[in-house]
Amino acid sequence: MNPQAKLVFALSLIMGTTITISSNHWVLAWTGLEINTLAILPLISKSHHPRAIEAATKYFLTQAAASALVLFSSMTNAWHTGQWDITQLTHPTSCLILTSAISMKLGLVPFHFWFPEVLQGSPLTTGLLLSTAMKLPPLTLLYMTSPSLNPTVLTTMAILSAAIGGWMGLNQTQVRKIMAFSSISHLGWMAIILVYSPKLTLLNFYLYSMMTAAVFLTLNTMKVLKLSTLMTTWTKTPSLNAMLLLTLLSLAGLPPLTGFLPKWLIIQELTKQDMAPAATTIALLSLLSLFFYLRLAYCTTITLPPHTTNYMKQWHTSKPTSPAIAILTTLSITLLPIAPMIHNLF
């Protein structure tokens, strides 16, 4: 793909996201979501591989259905209340339709089936965009409408997302699919707290995006797509592999790493809201995803694959690591000590 086309798509993505997050009117927000969808499609299918074309088609159909539901929900609300303002979504049916539409856009259970398939068919850099930047506009819509949403529906979907995201990731060997299920389980954590403390949802999203960006960029540098290739990359960049281990453990939410911070604050807030059973359930379900993060971490730092067949050692690369990876990895590991300051900001 030529640089001019890439620039046009990147600018369209930025513009679509900006339009959605800064709009007050439903039609303007919908326009931003559509621009985003159309801009990411060529980036998904740029390899022209049948798998990539299939992924782009699945993504387009899902997002089109979700966008139609967003319009339907806002029209139903306008019909009953005469309001097109995003924050004035008060009609119960509209709220329910909007919740399912945004869940479909994000990939929350039970609308998650498209996400692992699309991520598997996309290049790593596009996968990073799909897991992080493309989730910001739908999340801001949820943030703006959070006072009107149904807490029971969101809590149920959140717990199911944490369960299925953890469960389905256990048996995967493709790194992109593992990252997709990791994304689904993190979305569960964001959804469960949305009604009670929307700012915590945003904090969780920012920290999740940072850690995921560090993991995706590292995997892209090492050109890793499967667990079997991950096992043999330690010779290429030993120090980067060691840092990937820590970033993965941070993504799993282990103290004293950054990933523990949102989980800790969310469990604390849920307990304050008398939702100790939900907090306990989602904390236990995060052990499922901890297992596949540990599996990834084990494959990252193991020095020899556990079998007797010969394999080619990869050359130690002398290419310097990108500064973006260094900064993101450092932040993904070391932010927990400034938790009080972050908590005050949010």
Coordinates of C-alpha atoms in Angstrom, one line a residue:
M1 CA 0.0 0.0 0.0
N2 CA 1.5 3.4 -1.0
P3 CA 2.3 6.0 1.7
Q4 CA -0.3 8.5 0.3
A5 CA -3.1 6.0 0.7
K6 CA -1.9 5.1 4.2
L7 CA -1.9 8.8 5.1
V8 CA -5.4 9.3 3.8
F9 CA -6.7 6.3 5.9
A10 CA -4.8 7.4 9.0
L11 CA -6.2 11.0 8.8
S12 CA -9.7 9.5 8.2
L13 CA -9.4 7.4 11.3
I14 CA -8.3 10.4 13.4
M15 CA -11.1 12.5 11.9
G16 CA -13.8 9.9 12.5
T17 CA -12.7 9.4 16.1
T18 CA -12.6 13.1 16.7
I19 CA -16.1 13.7 15.2
T20 CA -17.6 10.9 17.4
I21 CA -16.0 11.9 20.7
S22 CA -16.7 15.6 20.3
S23 CA -20.3 15.3 19.0
N24 CA -23.6 16.0 20.9
H25 CA -26.0 15.0 18.2
W26 CA -26.6 11.3 17.4
V27 CA -26.3 11.7 13.6
L28 CA -22.9 13.3 13.9
A29 CA -21.7 10.5 16.2
W30 CA -23.0 7.9 13.8
T31 CA -21.2 9.7 10.9
G32 CA -17.9 9.5 12.8
L33 CA -18.4 5.8 13.4
E34 CA -19.0 5.2 9.7
I35 CA -15.9 7.2 8.6
N36 CA -13.9 5.0 11.1
T37 CA -15.3 1.8 9.7
L38 CA -14.6 2.7 6.1
A39 CA -11.1 3.9 6.8
I40 CA -10.0 0.7 8.6
L41 CA -11.4 -1.7 6.0
P42 CA -8.5 -1.2 3.4
L43 CA -6.0 -1.5 6.3
I44 CA -7.5 -4.9 7.2
S45 CA -7.6 -6.2 3.6
K46 CA -4.3 -4.7 2.3
S47 CA -2.5 -8.1 2.0
H48 CA -5.1 -9.3 -0.5
H49 CA -5.0 -12.8 1.2
P50 CA -8.3 -14.6 1.2
R51 CA -8.2 -14.6 5.0
A52 CA -7.8 -10.8 5.1
I53 CA -10.6 -10.3 2.6
E54 CA -12.8 -12.5 4.7
A55 CA -11.9 -10.5 7.9
A56 CA -12.7 -7.2 6.2
T57 CA -16.1 -8.5 5.0
K58 CA -17.0 -9.8 8.5
Y59 CA -15.9 -6.5 10.0
F60 CA -17.9 -4.5 7.5
L61 CA -21.1 -6.5 8.0
T62 CA -20.9 -6.4 11.8
Q63 CA -20.1 -2.7 12.0
A64 CA -22.9 -1.9 9.5
A65 CA -25.4 -3.8 11.5
A66 CA -24.3 -2.1 14.7
S67 CA -24.4 1.4 13.1
A68 CA -28.0 0.7 11.9
L69 CA -28.9 -0.2 15.5
V70 CA -27.3 3.0 16.8
L71 CA -29.5 5.0 14.4
F72 CA -32.6 3.0 15.2
S73 CA -32.0 3.5 18.9
S74 CA -31.5 7.3 18.6
M75 CA -34.5 7.6 16.3
T76 CA -36.7 5.6 18.8
N77 CA -35.5 7.9 21.6
A78 CA -36.2 11.1 19.4
W79 CA -39.6 9.7 18.6
H80 CA -40.6 9.4 22.2
T81 CA -38.8 12.3 23.8
G82 CA -38.1 14.8 20.9
Q83 CA -34.4 14.8 21.9
W84 CA -31.4 14.1 19.5
D85 CA -28.8 15.0 22.2
I86 CA -26.6 12.0 23.1
T87 CA -26.8 12.7 26.9
Q88 CA -30.6 12.8 26.8
L89 CA -31.1 9.1 25.9
T90 CA -33.8 8.2 28.4
H91 CA -36.2 5.8 26.8
P92 CA -35.6 2.3 28.2
T93 CA -36.0 0.5 24.8
S94 CA -33.6 2.9 23.2
C95 CA -31.1 2.3 26.0
L96 CA -31.3 -1.5 25.5
I97 CA -30.9 -1.3 21.7
L98 CA -27.9 1.1 22.1
T99 CA -26.3 -1.2 24.7
S100 CA -26.5 -4.1 22.2
A101 CA -25.3 -1.9 19.3
I102 CA -22.2 -0.6 21.1
S103 CA -21.5 -4.1 22.4
M104 CA -21.5 -5.3 18.8
K105 CA -19.1 -2.6 17.8
L106 CA -16.8 -3.4 20.8
G107 CA -17.0 -7.2 20.7
L108 CA -18.6 -7.7 24.1
V109 CA -20.2 -11.1 24.7
P110 CA -22.7 -12.2 23.3
F111 CA -21.7 -10.1 20.2
H112 CA -18.0 -11.2 20.2
F113 CA -17.8 -13.8 17.5
W114 CA -16.5 -11.6 14.8
F115 CA -13.6 -10.1 16.8
P116 CA -11.1 -13.0 17.0
E117 CA -11.7 -13.9 13.3
V118 CA -11.2 -10.3 12.2
L119 CA -8.0 -9.9 14.3
Q120 CA -6.6 -13.2 13.0
G121 CA -7.1 -12.0 9.4
S122 CA -5.4 -8.6 10.0
P123 CA -1.8 -7.6 10.1
L124 CA -0.4 -6.9 13.6
T125 CA -0.4 -3.2 13.2
T126 CA -4.0 -3.2 12.1
G127 CA -4.8 -5.6 14.9
L128 CA -3.4 -3.0 17.3
L129 CA -5.7 -0.3 15.8
L130 CA -8.7 -2.7 16.1
S131 CA -8.0 -3.5 19.7
T132 CA -7.4 0.1 20.9
A133 CA -8.2 3.1 18.7
M134 CA -11.3 1.6 17.1
K135 CA -12.8 1.0 20.6
L136 CA -12.5 4.6 21.7
P137 CA -15.5 6.1 19.8
P138 CA -18.0 3.4 20.9
L139 CA -16.7 3.7 24.5
T140 CA -17.2 7.4 24.6
L141 CA -20.8 6.9 23.5
L142 CA -21.3 4.5 26.4
Y143 CA -19.5 7.0 28.7
M144 CA -21.9 9.8 27.7
T145 CA -25.1 7.7 28.0
S146 CA -23.9 5.8 31.2
P147 CA -26.5 7.3 33.6
S148 CA -29.4 5.9 31.5
L149 CA -28.0 2.4 30.9
N150 CA -29.3 -0.7 32.6
P151 CA -26.8 -1.9 35.2
T152 CA -28.1 -5.5 35.3
V153 CA -27.6 -6.0 31.6
L154 CA -24.1 -4.5 31.6
T155 CA -23.0 -6.5 34.7
T156 CA -24.3 -9.8 33.1
M157 CA -22.5 -9.0 29.8
A158 CA -19.4 -8.0 31.6
I159 CA -19.2 -11.3 33.6
L160 CA -19.9 -13.3 30.5
S161 CA -17.2 -11.4 28.6
A162 CA -14.6 -12.1 31.4
A163 CA -15.6 -15.8 31.4
I164 CA -15.7 -16.4 27.7
G165 CA -12.6 -14.2 27.0
G166 CA -10.7 -16.3 29.5
W167 CA -12.1 -19.7 28.5
M168 CA -11.8 -19.4 24.7
G169 CA -8.2 -18.1 25.0
L170 CA -7.0 -21.2 26.8
N171 CA -6.7 -23.4 23.8
Q172 CA -5.3 -20.9 21.2
T173 CA -1.9 -21.2 19.5
Q174 CA -2.3 -18.0 17.3
V175 CA -1.0 -14.9 19.1
R176 CA -3.5 -12.6 17.5
K177 CA -6.4 -14.7 18.6
I178 CA -5.1 -14.8 22.1
M179 CA -4.9 -11.0 22.1
A180 CA -8.5 -10.9 20.8
F181 CA -9.8 -12.9 23.7
S182 CA -7.6 -10.9 26.1
S183 CA -9.4 -7.8 24.7
I184 CA -12.8 -9.3 25.2
S185 CA -12.0 -10.1 28.9
H186 CA -10.7 -6.6 29.5
L187 CA -13.9 -5.2 28.0
G188 CA -15.8 -7.1 30.6
W189 CA -13.9 -5.2 33.3
M190 CA -14.7 -1.9 31.6
A191 CA -18.4 -2.7 31.2
I192 CA -19.0 -3.9 34.8
I193 CA -18.0 -0.5 36.3
L194 CA -19.4 1.7 33.6
V195 CA -22.7 2.7 35.3
Y196 CA -21.1 3.2 38.8
S197 CA -17.9 5.0 37.9
P198 CA -17.6 5.9 34.1
K199 CA -14.2 7.5 34.7
L200 CA -12.8 4.2 35.9
T201 CA -13.9 2.6 32.6
L202 CA -11.9 5.3 30.7
L203 CA -8.9 4.8 33.0
N204 CA -9.0 1.0 32.4
F205 CA -9.3 1.6 28.7
Y206 CA -6.3 4.0 28.6
L207 CA -4.1 1.6 30.6
Y208 CA -5.3 -1.4 28.6
S209 CA -4.5 0.4 25.3
M210 CA -1.0 1.3 26.5
M211 CA -0.2 -2.3 27.5
T212 CA -1.7 -3.8 24.4
A213 CA 0.2 -1.3 22.2
A214 CA 3.5 -2.4 23.9
V215 CA 2.7 -6.1 23.3
F216 CA 1.6 -5.7 19.6
L217 CA 4.6 -3.5 18.7
T218 CA 7.0 -5.9 20.3
L219 CA 5.4 -8.9 18.5
N220 CA 5.6 -6.8 15.3
T221 CA 9.3 -6.1 15.8
M222 CA 10.0 -9.8 16.4
K223 CA 7.6 -10.8 13.5
V224 CA 5.7 -13.3 15.7
L225 CA 2.3 -14.7 14.8
K226 CA 2.3 -18.2 16.5
L227 CA 3.4 -19.6 19.8
S228 CA 5.8 -21.9 18.1
T229 CA 7.7 -18.9 16.5
L230 CA 7.5 -17.0 19.8
M231 CA 9.6 -19.9 21.3
T232 CA 12.4 -19.4 18.9
T233 CA 12.7 -15.6 19.0
W234 CA 14.7 -15.3 22.2
T235 CA 17.9 -15.4 20.2
K236 CA 16.8 -12.4 18.1
T237 CA 16.3 -9.8 20.9
P238 CA 16.8 -11.3 24.3
S239 CA 16.2 -8.0 26.2
L240 CA 13.0 -7.3 24.3
N241 CA 11.8 -10.8 25.1
A242 CA 12.4 -10.2 28.8
M243 CA 10.5 -7.0 28.7
L244 CA 7.6 -8.7 26.8
L245 CA 7.4 -11.1 29.7
L246 CA 6.8 -8.3 32.2
T247 CA 4.3 -6.5 29.9
L248 CA 2.3 -9.7 29.5
L249 CA 2.2 -10.1 33.3
S250 CA 1.1 -6.5 33.6
L251 CA -1.7 -7.2 31.1
A252 CA -2.7 -10.1 33.3
G253 CA -3.1 -7.7 36.2
L254 CA -0.4 -8.9 38.6
P255 CA 0.9 -6.6 41.3
P256 CA 3.3 -4.7 41.4
L257 CA 2.8 -3.9 37.7
T258 CA 0.6 -1.2 36.0
G259 CA -2.2 -3.7 35.0
F260 CA -3.0 -4.3 38.7
L261 CA -4.1 -0.7 39.1
P262 CA -7.5 -0.7 37.2
K263 CA -8.5 -4.1 38.6
W264 CA -7.8 -3.0 42.1
L265 CA -9.8 0.3 41.7
I266 CA -12.7 -1.5 40.0
I267 CA -12.9 -4.2 42.7
Q268 CA -12.8 -1.4 45.4
E269 CA -15.6 0.6 43.7
L270 CA -17.8 -2.5 43.2
T271 CA -17.4 -3.4 46.9
K272 CA -18.5 0.2 47.8
Q273 CA -21.6 -0.3 45.6
D274 CA -22.5 -3.5 47.5
M275 CA -21.6 -5.7 44.6
A276 CA -19.1 -8.0 46.3
P277 CA -20.5 -11.2 44.6
A278 CA -19.9 -9.6 41.1
A279 CA -16.5 -8.4 42.2
T280 CA -15.5 -11.8 43.4
T281 CA -16.9 -13.6 40.3
I282 CA -15.0 -11.3 37.8
A283 CA -11.8 -11.5 39.9
L284 CA -11.9 -15.3 39.9
L285 CA -12.7 -15.3 36.1
S286 CA -9.6 -13.2 35.5
L287 CA -7.6 -16.3 36.6
L288 CA -8.6 -17.9 33.3
S289 CA -6.9 -15.2 31.3
L290 CA -4.0 -15.2 33.7
F291 CA -3.3 -18.8 32.5
F292 CA -2.9 -17.9 28.8
Y293 CA -0.8 -14.8 29.6
L294 CA 1.5 -17.1 31.7
R295 CA 1.5 -19.5 28.7
L296 CA 2.6 -16.6 26.4
A297 CA 5.1 -15.4 29.0
Y298 CA 6.5 -18.9 29.3
C299 CA 6.9 -19.3 25.5
T300 CA 8.5 -15.8 25.4
T301 CA 11.3 -16.5 27.8
I302 CA 11.9 -20.2 27.4
T303 CA 15.3 -20.8 25.9
L304 CA 14.6 -24.1 24.1
P305 CA 11.3 -25.4 22.8
P306 CA 10.3 -28.6 24.8
H307 CA 10.9 -31.1 22.0
T308 CA 13.8 -32.9 20.4
T309 CA 13.5 -31.9 16.8
N310 CA 16.1 -29.5 15.4
Y311 CA 15.1 -25.9 14.6
M312 CA 16.9 -22.9 13.1
K313 CA 18.2 -20.3 15.5
Q314 CA 17.3 -16.9 14.4
W315 CA 20.1 -14.3 14.0
H316 CA 20.6 -11.8 16.8
T317 CA 19.3 -8.6 15.3
S318 CA 21.4 -5.4 15.7
K319 CA 18.5 -3.2 14.7
P320 CA 17.7 -0.8 17.6
T321 CA 14.3 -1.1 19.3
S322 CA 11.8 1.7 18.5
P323 CA 11.6 4.4 21.2
A324 CA 7.8 3.9 21.3
I325 CA 8.2 0.3 22.5
A326 CA 10.7 1.4 25.2
I327 CA 8.4 4.2 26.5
L328 CA 5.2 2.0 26.3
T329 CA 6.9 -1.0 28.0
T330 CA 8.3 1.2 30.8
L331 CA 4.8 2.8 31.4
S332 CA 3.2 -0.7 31.3
I333 CA 5.4 -1.9 34.1
T334 CA 6.0 1.0 36.4
L335 CA 2.9 3.1 36.9
L336 CA 1.5 1.4 40.1
P337 CA 3.5 3.5 42.6
I338 CA 1.8 6.7 41.3
A339 CA -1.7 5.1 41.7
P340 CA -2.9 7.9 44.2
M341 CA -2.1 10.6 41.7
I342 CA -3.8 8.7 38.8
H343 CA -6.8 8.0 41.1
N344 CA -7.1 11.7 41.9
L345 CA -7.0 12.6 38.2
F346 CA -9.9 10.2 37.5

